[in-house]
Structures are given as structure tokens and as C-alpha cells.
């Protein structure tokens, strides 16, 4: 079906996001780190899950060359951990968008008093201009039929001298269809792109300045999530045995994908053409 139909239209995207991200903040608070980062941690120097996510946040901020007073847009901002880190440590003015209402409500609660605005909406409907754009674990939900339109929207939103970073899972071959199990139970409409699909979609719009692969860190992150949730299932009895088996299969199958290197985690940094100042990558 996904070969013919666009499985990530605006209406489907909202429904798909709510299927996974609205299953209950009580589950995610027990599985994730204290900032509730639902994406790969950066384990270069980290000793635990909390440190790995803070280090990931800071890696992204350093790659974006954030400075006080800059505006930043996070497309698919989740529970807001990255933006809170950026505002507290770099003094930026932040905006986050997500179609998942439970995420937005908790993100606003956790970010009270900070210079962050969160909007529940589809990225295709958003307008404005930002010095920096970031997405973390979002492009897997965009869909192959929308990759070009996604980058065209980023082209509309990014300042002329801006920097953009996308952090996403990538596969070793191009795909246009969703995995059967993950489409039914975990991420409806989700498709993991290949690096070629990403760079092709950005062609003639942006200059690719840096690619960083740390996919093995996702194996470690997923196993930490697995340990966390399995130590606390008794605290969330509303999730039955069938759900527990399904969720554990999702975590372990994903970890196996990264361990076997069939899946990787890439961070892509883009700028526009015509910027003469060299981009210096950081790690």
C-alpha cells in the first residue's frame, strides 16, 4: 500500500504520532532518562543514560554553533529536553512543534519559566524564520514521498546564514515501505531512510557540511531503556502481559538492528551554498 499511497499525510501523521507517543507518559517516564529524551544517547564519555542524553544535547548545540539570542526551531520536539538544554546553557530563544498532544502538554509543564514555545501542529503548517533548525528522531516519520517537501519546508524556515541538523536512524538500503511489525504495533507509517535518500532530498537546496555515525550508541541506549522499563513494569499495571511482550520485542529487535549494523544513527549538518566561512565539525 505504501508503494502507491502517501502514508504520512497531515491527518495520518497526527494519528500515527498519537498511536506511539500518546500511549502514556507514565511508561516513558519510567523507561527514559530524567529529561525524557526518546532518541539515541551519545556514549563517548558518558557513564550512564542521563549523562549520554545530556552529552547528546550538547553535541547538537555545539554542532549548531549556538549563540545567545539566536532563534532555534525543533521539528518534532518531543518532551522538550533538547530545547531546555539549549535555552539554559546557550541563551537561545526556542520553539518546538509536535503533533502529539500529550508530549506538548508535558513539555510545556517541564519547561515552565523558560523562553520556549511549544505548538501542537504538523511541520507542514508552520511558518517563520529561524537561525537554527533541528530535528531528532523525526525524519523516520516523514516518509519517502515527503522527504523533498520536508527539506523545501526547512528551506523556507531557515535563515540565509543558518545551520540545520537532523539526527535520525538510517538503513543500509533505500526503503519506501514500512516494516510490518513496526507499522502495526509501534510506529505506523514510519520508514527508515538511507543516507542516499536524505542527501537526494536535500539536493540543490543545502550543502551537506558533516555526517556523524554513532549507531552502536543506540544499541547501548536501547538496552538501558529495556533494563529501566523491565525493572518497573509492576508500577504500571495498566499495561498487560501482551503489551509487555510486544514492547520488549520492539526494544530488543531494534537493539539487534544496531548491533548488526543494519541500522545506524546519523547526524547530518546542512548549510546553504554561498557561505564562505568554513564549517568546523565537532564530536
PDB file of C-alpha atoms in Angstrom:
ATOM      1  CA  UNK A   1       0.000   0.000   0.000  1.00  0.00           C
ATOM      2  CA  UNK A   2       2.803   2.444   0.854  1.00  0.00           C
ATOM      3  CA  UNK A   3       4.262   1.971  -2.629  1.00  0.00           C
ATOM      4  CA  UNK A   4       1.265   3.837  -4.042  1.00  0.00           C
ATOM      5  CA  UNK A   5      -0.266   5.845  -1.205  1.00  0.00           C
ATOM      6  CA  UNK A   6       1.297   8.584   0.891  1.00  0.00           C
ATOM      7  CA  UNK A   7       1.229   7.023   4.366  1.00  0.00           C
ATOM      8  CA  UNK A   8       2.370  10.270   6.018  1.00  0.00           C
ATOM      9  CA  UNK A   9      -0.242  12.853   5.037  1.00  0.00           C
ATOM     10  CA  UNK A  10      -1.064  15.507   7.644  1.00  0.00           C
ATOM     11  CA  UNK A  11      -4.056  13.613   9.006  1.00  0.00           C
ATOM     12  CA  UNK A  12      -2.231  10.283   9.020  1.00  0.00           C
ATOM     13  CA  UNK A  13       0.880  11.838  10.583  1.00  0.00           C
ATOM     14  CA  UNK A  14      -1.131  13.158  13.530  1.00  0.00           C
ATOM     15  CA  UNK A  15      -2.866   9.807  14.018  1.00  0.00           C
ATOM     16  CA  UNK A  16       0.432   7.907  13.699  1.00  0.00           C
ATOM     17  CA  UNK A  17       2.205  10.142  16.220  1.00  0.00           C
ATOM     18  CA  UNK A  18      -0.570   9.756  18.770  1.00  0.00           C
ATOM     19  CA  UNK A  19      -0.521   5.958  18.322  1.00  0.00           C
ATOM     20  CA  UNK A  20       3.003   5.790  19.741  1.00  0.00           C
ATOM     21  CA  UNK A  21       3.683   8.957  21.724  1.00  0.00           C
ATOM     22  CA  UNK A  22       0.288   9.127  23.452  1.00  0.00           C
ATOM     23  CA  UNK A  23       0.361   5.624  24.929  1.00  0.00           C
ATOM     24  CA  UNK A  24       1.133   7.176  28.302  1.00  0.00           C
ATOM     25  CA  UNK A  25       3.741   9.470  29.805  1.00  0.00           C
ATOM     26  CA  UNK A  26       3.853   7.135  32.823  1.00  0.00           C
ATOM     27  CA  UNK A  27       5.535   4.478  30.649  1.00  0.00           C
ATOM     28  CA  UNK A  28       8.062   6.863  29.142  1.00  0.00           C
ATOM     29  CA  UNK A  29       8.985   8.468  32.470  1.00  0.00           C
ATOM     30  CA  UNK A  30       9.983   5.019  33.745  1.00  0.00           C
ATOM     31  CA  UNK A  31      11.894   3.976  30.629  1.00  0.00           C
ATOM     32  CA  UNK A  32      13.759   7.124  29.628  1.00  0.00           C
ATOM     33  CA  UNK A  33      16.279   9.447  31.279  1.00  0.00           C
ATOM     34  CA  UNK A  34      15.216  12.333  33.514  1.00  0.00           C
ATOM     35  CA  UNK A  35      14.877  14.720  30.573  1.00  0.00           C
ATOM     36  CA  UNK A  36      12.803  12.122  28.673  1.00  0.00           C
ATOM     37  CA  UNK A  37      14.946  12.046  25.538  1.00  0.00           C
ATOM     38  CA  UNK A  38      13.437   9.363  23.307  1.00  0.00           C
ATOM     39  CA  UNK A  39      16.392   9.049  20.928  1.00  0.00           C
ATOM     40  CA  UNK A  40      19.947   7.745  20.859  1.00  0.00           C
ATOM     41  CA  UNK A  41      22.293   8.921  23.602  1.00  0.00           C
ATOM     42  CA  UNK A  42      25.923   9.862  22.961  1.00  0.00           C
ATOM     43  CA  UNK A  43      28.166   7.489  24.900  1.00  0.00           C
ATOM     44  CA  UNK A  44      31.626   8.819  24.005  1.00  0.00           C
ATOM     45  CA  UNK A  45      32.292   9.941  27.591  1.00  0.00           C
ATOM     46  CA  UNK A  46      29.007   9.138  29.349  1.00  0.00           C
ATOM     47  CA  UNK A  47      28.822   6.738  32.289  1.00  0.00           C
ATOM     48  CA  UNK A  48      25.032   6.358  32.385  1.00  0.00           C
ATOM     49  CA  UNK A  49      21.854   7.066  30.421  1.00  0.00           C
ATOM     50  CA  UNK A  50      21.269  10.519  31.907  1.00  0.00           C
ATOM     51  CA  UNK A  51      24.791  11.618  31.002  1.00  0.00           C
ATOM     52  CA  UNK A  52      24.520  10.158  27.499  1.00  0.00           C
ATOM     53  CA  UNK A  53      21.437  12.236  26.742  1.00  0.00           C
ATOM     54  CA  UNK A  54      22.868  15.464  28.149  1.00  0.00           C
ATOM     55  CA  UNK A  55      26.022  14.834  26.115  1.00  0.00           C
ATOM     56  CA  UNK A  56      23.853  14.273  23.017  1.00  0.00           C
ATOM     57  CA  UNK A  57      22.030  17.555  23.643  1.00  0.00           C
ATOM     58  CA  UNK A  58      25.305  19.409  23.985  1.00  0.00           C
ATOM     59  CA  UNK A  59      26.825  17.732  20.929  1.00  0.00           C
ATOM     60  CA  UNK A  60      23.890  19.002  18.881  1.00  0.00           C
ATOM     61  CA  UNK A  61      24.159  22.504  20.354  1.00  0.00           C
ATOM     62  CA  UNK A  62      27.875  22.641  19.573  1.00  0.00           C
ATOM     63  CA  UNK A  63      27.335  21.397  16.024  1.00  0.00           C
ATOM     64  CA  UNK A  64      24.700  24.095  15.559  1.00  0.00           C
ATOM     65  CA  UNK A  65      27.192  26.727  16.832  1.00  0.00           C
ATOM     66  CA  UNK A  66      24.514  28.208  19.085  1.00  0.00           C
ATOM     67  CA  UNK A  67      24.966  31.744  20.404  1.00  0.00           C
ATOM     68  CA  UNK A  68      22.980  33.832  22.868  1.00  0.00           C
ATOM     69  CA  UNK A  69      19.855  35.363  21.352  1.00  0.00           C
ATOM     70  CA  UNK A  70      19.629  33.029  18.364  1.00  0.00           C
ATOM     71  CA  UNK A  71      16.279  31.521  17.443  1.00  0.00           C
ATOM     72  CA  UNK A  72      16.000  27.733  17.123  1.00  0.00           C
ATOM     73  CA  UNK A  73      13.191  25.526  15.846  1.00  0.00           C
ATOM     74  CA  UNK A  74      12.951  21.877  16.914  1.00  0.00           C
ATOM     75  CA  UNK A  75      10.748  19.925  14.489  1.00  0.00           C
ATOM     76  CA  UNK A  76       9.331  17.003  16.447  1.00  0.00           C
ATOM     77  CA  UNK A  77      10.422  18.395  19.801  1.00  0.00           C
ATOM     78  CA  UNK A  78       9.169  15.531  21.971  1.00  0.00           C
ATOM     79  CA  UNK A  79       9.149  16.358  25.668  1.00  0.00           C
ATOM     80  CA  UNK A  80      11.437  19.348  25.121  1.00  0.00           C
ATOM     81  CA  UNK A  81      14.701  18.178  26.679  1.00  0.00           C
ATOM     82  CA  UNK A  82      16.955  19.443  23.888  1.00  0.00           C
ATOM     83  CA  UNK A  83      15.373  22.886  23.864  1.00  0.00           C
ATOM     84  CA  UNK A  84      15.577  23.183  27.652  1.00  0.00           C
ATOM     85  CA  UNK A  85      19.292  22.386  27.459  1.00  0.00           C
ATOM     86  CA  UNK A  86      19.811  24.905  24.651  1.00  0.00           C
ATOM     87  CA  UNK A  87      17.947  27.694  26.441  1.00  0.00           C
ATOM     88  CA  UNK A  88      19.595  27.103  29.826  1.00  0.00           C
ATOM     89  CA  UNK A  89      23.143  26.697  28.514  1.00  0.00           C
ATOM     90  CA  UNK A  90      23.256  28.811  25.347  1.00  0.00           C
ATOM     91  CA  UNK A  91      20.655  31.538  25.917  1.00  0.00           C
ATOM     92  CA  UNK A  92      18.681  30.901  22.737  1.00  0.00           C
ATOM     93  CA  UNK A  93      15.013  31.606  22.012  1.00  0.00           C
ATOM     94  CA  UNK A  94      13.359  28.267  21.304  1.00  0.00           C
ATOM     95  CA  UNK A  95      10.298  26.921  19.520  1.00  0.00           C
ATOM     96  CA  UNK A  96       9.189  23.290  19.387  1.00  0.00           C
ATOM     97  CA  UNK A  97       6.473  21.633  17.314  1.00  0.00           C
ATOM     98  CA  UNK A  98       4.940  18.161  17.592  1.00  0.00           C
ATOM     99  CA  UNK A  99       1.625  16.604  16.537  1.00  0.00           C
ATOM    100  CA  UNK A 100       1.422  14.565  19.781  1.00  0.00           C
ATOM    101  CA  UNK A 101      -0.696  16.420  22.332  1.00  0.00           C
ATOM    102  CA  UNK A 102       0.469  14.508  25.427  1.00  0.00           C
ATOM    103  CA  UNK A 103       4.071  15.347  24.567  1.00  0.00           C
ATOM    104  CA  UNK A 104       3.276  19.024  24.127  1.00  0.00           C
ATOM    105  CA  UNK A 105       1.381  19.257  27.431  1.00  0.00           C
ATOM    106  CA  UNK A 106       4.195  17.682  29.448  1.00  0.00           C
ATOM    107  CA  UNK A 107       6.874  19.625  27.539  1.00  0.00           C
ATOM    108  CA  UNK A 108       5.156  22.888  28.491  1.00  0.00           C
ATOM    109  CA  UNK A 109       4.895  21.779  32.114  1.00  0.00           C
ATOM    110  CA  UNK A 110       8.577  20.760  32.310  1.00  0.00           C
ATOM    111  CA  UNK A 111       9.695  23.974  30.561  1.00  0.00           C
ATOM    112  CA  UNK A 112       7.704  26.483  32.631  1.00  0.00           C
ATOM    113  CA  UNK A 113       9.589  29.762  33.072  1.00  0.00           C
ATOM    114  CA  UNK A 114      11.933  29.171  30.131  1.00  0.00           C
ATOM    115  CA  UNK A 115      11.954  31.047  26.812  1.00  0.00           C
ATOM    116  CA  UNK A 116      10.377  28.158  24.896  1.00  0.00           C
ATOM    117  CA  UNK A 117       7.134  27.955  22.959  1.00  0.00           C
ATOM    118  CA  UNK A 118       5.596  24.593  22.071  1.00  0.00           C
ATOM    119  CA  UNK A 119       2.971  24.181  19.361  1.00  0.00           C
ATOM    120  CA  UNK A 120       0.886  21.104  18.614  1.00  0.00           C
ATOM    121  CA  UNK A 121       0.876  21.068  14.820  1.00  0.00           C
ATOM    122  CA  UNK A 122       2.217  19.490  11.650  1.00  0.00           C
ATOM    123  CA  UNK A 123       5.546  20.861  10.413  1.00  0.00           C
ATOM    124  CA  UNK A 124       3.970  21.497   7.005  1.00  0.00           C
ATOM    125  CA  UNK A 125       1.686  24.142   8.525  1.00  0.00           C
ATOM    126  CA  UNK A 126       4.385  26.039  10.420  1.00  0.00           C
ATOM    127  CA  UNK A 127       5.702  29.435   9.306  1.00  0.00           C
ATOM    128  CA  UNK A 128       8.523  31.725  10.406  1.00  0.00           C
ATOM    129  CA  UNK A 129      12.263  32.171  10.057  1.00  0.00           C
ATOM    130  CA  UNK A 130      14.895  30.698  12.386  1.00  0.00           C
ATOM    131  CA  UNK A 131      18.659  30.943  12.819  1.00  0.00           C
ATOM    132  CA  UNK A 132      18.873  27.227  13.549  1.00  0.00           C
ATOM    133  CA  UNK A 133      16.692  24.206  12.780  1.00  0.00           C
ATOM    134  CA  UNK A 134      16.999  20.780  14.378  1.00  0.00           C
ATOM    135  CA  UNK A 135      15.102  17.520  14.262  1.00  0.00           C
ATOM    136  CA  UNK A 136      15.875  14.497  16.422  1.00  0.00           C
ATOM    137  CA  UNK A 137      14.282  11.146  15.622  1.00  0.00           C
ATOM    138  CA  UNK A 138      11.680  12.840  13.478  1.00  0.00           C
ATOM    139  CA  UNK A 139      12.636  12.137   9.863  1.00  0.00           C
ATOM    140  CA  UNK A 140      11.805   8.458  10.314  1.00  0.00           C
ATOM    141  CA  UNK A 141       8.175   9.674  10.452  1.00  0.00           C
ATOM    142  CA  UNK A 142       8.335  11.963   7.409  1.00  0.00           C
ATOM    143  CA  UNK A 143       8.012   9.253   4.759  1.00  0.00           C
ATOM    144  CA  UNK A 144       9.786   8.844   1.405  1.00  0.00           C
ATOM    145  CA  UNK A 145       7.044  10.623  -0.518  1.00  0.00           C
ATOM    146  CA  UNK A 146       7.564  13.690   1.666  1.00  0.00           C
ATOM    147  CA  UNK A 147      11.369  13.893   2.029  1.00  0.00           C
ATOM    148  CA  UNK A 148      11.754  16.554  -0.658  1.00  0.00           C
ATOM    149  CA  UNK A 149       8.823  18.564   0.667  1.00  0.00           C
ATOM    150  CA  UNK A 150      10.329  18.358   4.168  1.00  0.00           C
ATOM    151  CA  UNK A 151      13.611  19.897   3.003  1.00  0.00           C
ATOM    152  CA  UNK A 152      11.737  22.504   0.971  1.00  0.00           C
ATOM    153  CA  UNK A 153       9.896  23.466   4.161  1.00  0.00           C
ATOM    154  CA  UNK A 154      13.221  23.691   6.002  1.00  0.00           C
ATOM    155  CA  UNK A 155      14.492  25.895   3.169  1.00  0.00           C
ATOM    156  CA  UNK A 156      11.538  28.199   3.817  1.00  0.00           C
ATOM    157  CA  UNK A 157      12.111  28.272   7.591  1.00  0.00           C
ATOM    158  CA  UNK A 158      15.920  28.570   7.812  1.00  0.00           C
ATOM    159  CA  UNK A 159      17.687  31.940   7.825  1.00  0.00           C
ATOM    160  CA  UNK A 160      20.057  32.612   4.931  1.00  0.00           C
ATOM    161  CA  UNK A 161      23.145  32.096   7.111  1.00  0.00           C
ATOM    162  CA  UNK A 162      21.538  29.388   9.251  1.00  0.00           C
ATOM    163  CA  UNK A 163      22.659  25.906  10.241  1.00  0.00           C
ATOM    164  CA  UNK A 164      20.408  22.851  10.291  1.00  0.00           C
ATOM    165  CA  UNK A 165      20.957  19.454  11.942  1.00  0.00           C
ATOM    166  CA  UNK A 166      18.940  16.270  11.512  1.00  0.00           C
ATOM    167  CA  UNK A 167      19.530  13.325  13.864  1.00  0.00           C
ATOM    168  CA  UNK A 168      17.950  10.115  12.580  1.00  0.00           C
ATOM    169  CA  UNK A 169      18.116   6.367  12.194  1.00  0.00           C
ATOM    170  CA  UNK A 170      19.309   5.265   8.768  1.00  0.00           C
ATOM    171  CA  UNK A 171      19.267   1.936   6.997  1.00  0.00           C
ATOM    172  CA  UNK A 172      21.793   0.398   4.642  1.00  0.00           C
ATOM    173  CA  UNK A 173      19.402   0.467   1.679  1.00  0.00           C
ATOM    174  CA  UNK A 174      16.669   2.753   0.417  1.00  0.00           C
ATOM    175  CA  UNK A 175      13.145   1.843   1.504  1.00  0.00           C
ATOM    176  CA  UNK A 176       9.713   3.060   0.513  1.00  0.00           C
ATOM    177  CA  UNK A 177       7.659   0.641   2.614  1.00  0.00           C
ATOM    178  CA  UNK A 178       7.142   0.293   6.347  1.00  0.00           C
ATOM    179  CA  UNK A 179       8.206  -2.794   8.290  1.00  0.00           C
ATOM    180  CA  UNK A 180       5.148  -4.973   9.003  1.00  0.00           C
ATOM    181  CA  UNK A 181       5.554  -5.406  12.777  1.00  0.00           C
ATOM    182  CA  UNK A 182       6.636  -1.840  13.420  1.00  0.00           C
ATOM    183  CA  UNK A 183       3.903  -0.433  11.177  1.00  0.00           C
ATOM    184  CA  UNK A 184       1.180  -2.364  13.013  1.00  0.00           C
ATOM    185  CA  UNK A 185       2.338  -2.164  16.609  1.00  0.00           C
ATOM    186  CA  UNK A 186       4.977   0.536  17.097  1.00  0.00           C
ATOM    187  CA  UNK A 187       5.412   3.312  14.518  1.00  0.00           C
ATOM    188  CA  UNK A 188       2.559   3.317  11.976  1.00  0.00           C
ATOM    189  CA  UNK A 189       3.771   4.918   8.761  1.00  0.00           C
ATOM    190  CA  UNK A 190       7.404   5.017   9.878  1.00  0.00           C
ATOM    191  CA  UNK A 191      10.080   4.423   7.238  1.00  0.00           C
ATOM    192  CA  UNK A 192      13.813   4.393   7.961  1.00  0.00           C
ATOM    193  CA  UNK A 193      15.619   6.257   5.164  1.00  0.00           C
ATOM    194  CA  UNK A 194      19.020   5.515   3.697  1.00  0.00           C
ATOM    195  CA  UNK A 195      21.727   8.209   3.590  1.00  0.00           C
ATOM    196  CA  UNK A 196      21.193   8.462  -0.174  1.00  0.00           C
ATOM    197  CA  UNK A 197      17.502   9.242   0.293  1.00  0.00           C
ATOM    198  CA  UNK A 198      18.368  12.063   2.685  1.00  0.00           C
ATOM    199  CA  UNK A 199      21.067  13.649   0.544  1.00  0.00           C
ATOM    200  CA  UNK A 200      18.972  13.299  -2.618  1.00  0.00           C
ATOM    201  CA  UNK A 201      16.070  15.066  -0.933  1.00  0.00           C
ATOM    202  CA  UNK A 202      18.334  17.976   0.051  1.00  0.00           C
ATOM    203  CA  UNK A 203      19.963  18.278  -3.385  1.00  0.00           C
ATOM    204  CA  UNK A 204      20.261  21.851  -4.730  1.00  0.00           C
ATOM    205  CA  UNK A 205      18.766  23.218  -1.518  1.00  0.00           C
ATOM    206  CA  UNK A 206      21.562  22.764   1.017  1.00  0.00           C
ATOM    207  CA  UNK A 207      25.256  21.953   1.327  1.00  0.00           C
ATOM    208  CA  UNK A 208      25.995  18.857   3.418  1.00  0.00           C
ATOM    209  CA  UNK A 209      28.692  20.007   5.841  1.00  0.00           C
ATOM    210  CA  UNK A 210      29.055  16.997   8.142  1.00  0.00           C
ATOM    211  CA  UNK A 211      27.823  13.436   8.695  1.00  0.00           C
ATOM    212  CA  UNK A 212      28.439  11.665  12.005  1.00  0.00           C
ATOM    213  CA  UNK A 213      27.550   7.994  12.522  1.00  0.00           C
ATOM    214  CA  UNK A 214      27.344   6.614  16.055  1.00  0.00           C
ATOM    215  CA  UNK A 215      24.853   3.805  15.558  1.00  0.00           C
ATOM    216  CA  UNK A 216      26.394   1.463  18.111  1.00  0.00           C
ATOM    217  CA  UNK A 217      25.468   4.010  20.774  1.00  0.00           C
ATOM    218  CA  UNK A 218      21.821   3.258  20.017  1.00  0.00           C
ATOM    219  CA  UNK A 219      22.303  -0.399  20.933  1.00  0.00           C
ATOM    220  CA  UNK A 220      23.546   0.729  24.338  1.00  0.00           C
ATOM    221  CA  UNK A 221      20.728   3.272  24.709  1.00  0.00           C
ATOM    222  CA  UNK A 222      18.039   0.712  23.864  1.00  0.00           C
ATOM    223  CA  UNK A 223      19.428  -1.797  26.345  1.00  0.00           C
ATOM    224  CA  UNK A 224      19.309   0.866  29.060  1.00  0.00           C
ATOM    225  CA  UNK A 225      15.663   1.526  28.185  1.00  0.00           C
ATOM    226  CA  UNK A 226      14.993  -2.217  28.295  1.00  0.00           C
ATOM    227  CA  UNK A 227      16.552  -2.506  31.756  1.00  0.00           C
ATOM    228  CA  UNK A 228      14.698   0.549  33.056  1.00  0.00           C
ATOM    229  CA  UNK A 229      11.230  -0.496  31.949  1.00  0.00           C
ATOM    230  CA  UNK A 230      11.628  -4.131  32.958  1.00  0.00           C
ATOM    231  CA  UNK A 231      12.617  -3.074  36.461  1.00  0.00           C
ATOM    232  CA  UNK A 232       9.380  -1.071  36.767  1.00  0.00           C
ATOM    233  CA  UNK A 233       6.595  -2.903  34.927  1.00  0.00           C
ATOM    234  CA  UNK A 234       4.886  -3.605  38.266  1.00  0.00           C
ATOM    235  CA  UNK A 235       4.437   0.158  38.741  1.00  0.00           C
ATOM    236  CA  UNK A 236       2.314   0.468  35.583  1.00  0.00           C
ATOM    237  CA  UNK A 237      -0.206  -2.410  35.786  1.00  0.00           C
ATOM    238  CA  UNK A 238      -2.424  -0.842  33.105  1.00  0.00           C
ATOM    239  CA  UNK A 239      -0.017  -2.334  30.536  1.00  0.00           C
ATOM    240  CA  UNK A 240      -0.852  -6.031  30.236  1.00  0.00           C
ATOM    241  CA  UNK A 241       1.408  -9.009  29.508  1.00  0.00           C
ATOM    242  CA  UNK A 242       0.698  -8.853  25.779  1.00  0.00           C
ATOM    243  CA  UNK A 243       1.787  -5.204  25.664  1.00  0.00           C
ATOM    244  CA  UNK A 244       4.894  -6.001  27.727  1.00  0.00           C
ATOM    245  CA  UNK A 245       5.946  -8.755  25.302  1.00  0.00           C
ATOM    246  CA  UNK A 246       5.320  -6.517  22.307  1.00  0.00           C
ATOM    247  CA  UNK A 247       7.267  -3.624  23.847  1.00  0.00           C
ATOM    248  CA  UNK A 248      10.220  -5.788  24.837  1.00  0.00           C
ATOM    249  CA  UNK A 249      10.335  -7.273  21.342  1.00  0.00           C
ATOM    250  CA  UNK A 250      10.406  -3.753  19.893  1.00  0.00           C
ATOM    251  CA  UNK A 251      13.312  -2.697  22.123  1.00  0.00           C
ATOM    252  CA  UNK A 252      15.374  -5.869  21.622  1.00  0.00           C
ATOM    253  CA  UNK A 253      14.741  -6.147  17.873  1.00  0.00           C
ATOM    254  CA  UNK A 254      15.786  -2.523  17.482  1.00  0.00           C
ATOM    255  CA  UNK A 255      18.954  -3.107  19.527  1.00  0.00           C
ATOM    256  CA  UNK A 256      19.767  -6.111  17.322  1.00  0.00           C
ATOM    257  CA  UNK A 257      19.425  -3.939  14.232  1.00  0.00           C
ATOM    258  CA  UNK A 258      22.046  -1.513  15.507  1.00  0.00           C
ATOM    259  CA  UNK A 259      24.319  -4.242  16.842  1.00  0.00           C
ATOM    260  CA  UNK A 260      24.303  -5.967  13.435  1.00  0.00           C
ATOM    261  CA  UNK A 261      24.926  -2.579  11.729  1.00  0.00           C
ATOM    262  CA  UNK A 262      21.833  -2.964   9.563  1.00  0.00           C
ATOM    263  CA  UNK A 263      20.684   0.197  11.302  1.00  0.00           C
ATOM    264  CA  UNK A 264      22.801   3.245  12.047  1.00  0.00           C
ATOM    265  CA  UNK A 265      22.359   6.598  13.735  1.00  0.00           C
ATOM    266  CA  UNK A 266      23.407   9.597  11.675  1.00  0.00           C
ATOM    267  CA  UNK A 267      23.591  13.302  12.366  1.00  0.00           C
ATOM    268  CA  UNK A 268      23.580  15.440   9.225  1.00  0.00           C
ATOM    269  CA  UNK A 269      24.592  19.105   9.315  1.00  0.00           C
ATOM    270  CA  UNK A 270      23.459  21.335   6.446  1.00  0.00           C
ATOM    271  CA  UNK A 271      24.016  24.959   5.463  1.00  0.00           C
ATOM    272  CA  UNK A 272      23.193  26.937   2.361  1.00  0.00           C
ATOM    273  CA  UNK A 273      25.535  27.383  -0.559  1.00  0.00           C
ATOM    274  CA  UNK A 274      27.495  30.614  -0.775  1.00  0.00           C
ATOM    275  CA  UNK A 275      28.621  30.726   2.875  1.00  0.00           C
ATOM    276  CA  UNK A 276      32.366  31.320   2.702  1.00  0.00           C
ATOM    277  CA  UNK A 277      33.161  30.709   6.377  1.00  0.00           C
ATOM    278  CA  UNK A 278      34.243  27.062   6.739  1.00  0.00           C
ATOM    279  CA  UNK A 279      32.157  24.754   8.907  1.00  0.00           C
ATOM    280  CA  UNK A 280      34.350  23.090  11.544  1.00  0.00           C
ATOM    281  CA  UNK A 281      32.834  19.748  12.675  1.00  0.00           C
ATOM    282  CA  UNK A 282      32.874  18.791  16.358  1.00  0.00           C
ATOM    283  CA  UNK A 283      32.497  15.449  18.121  1.00  0.00           C
TER     284      UNK A 283
END
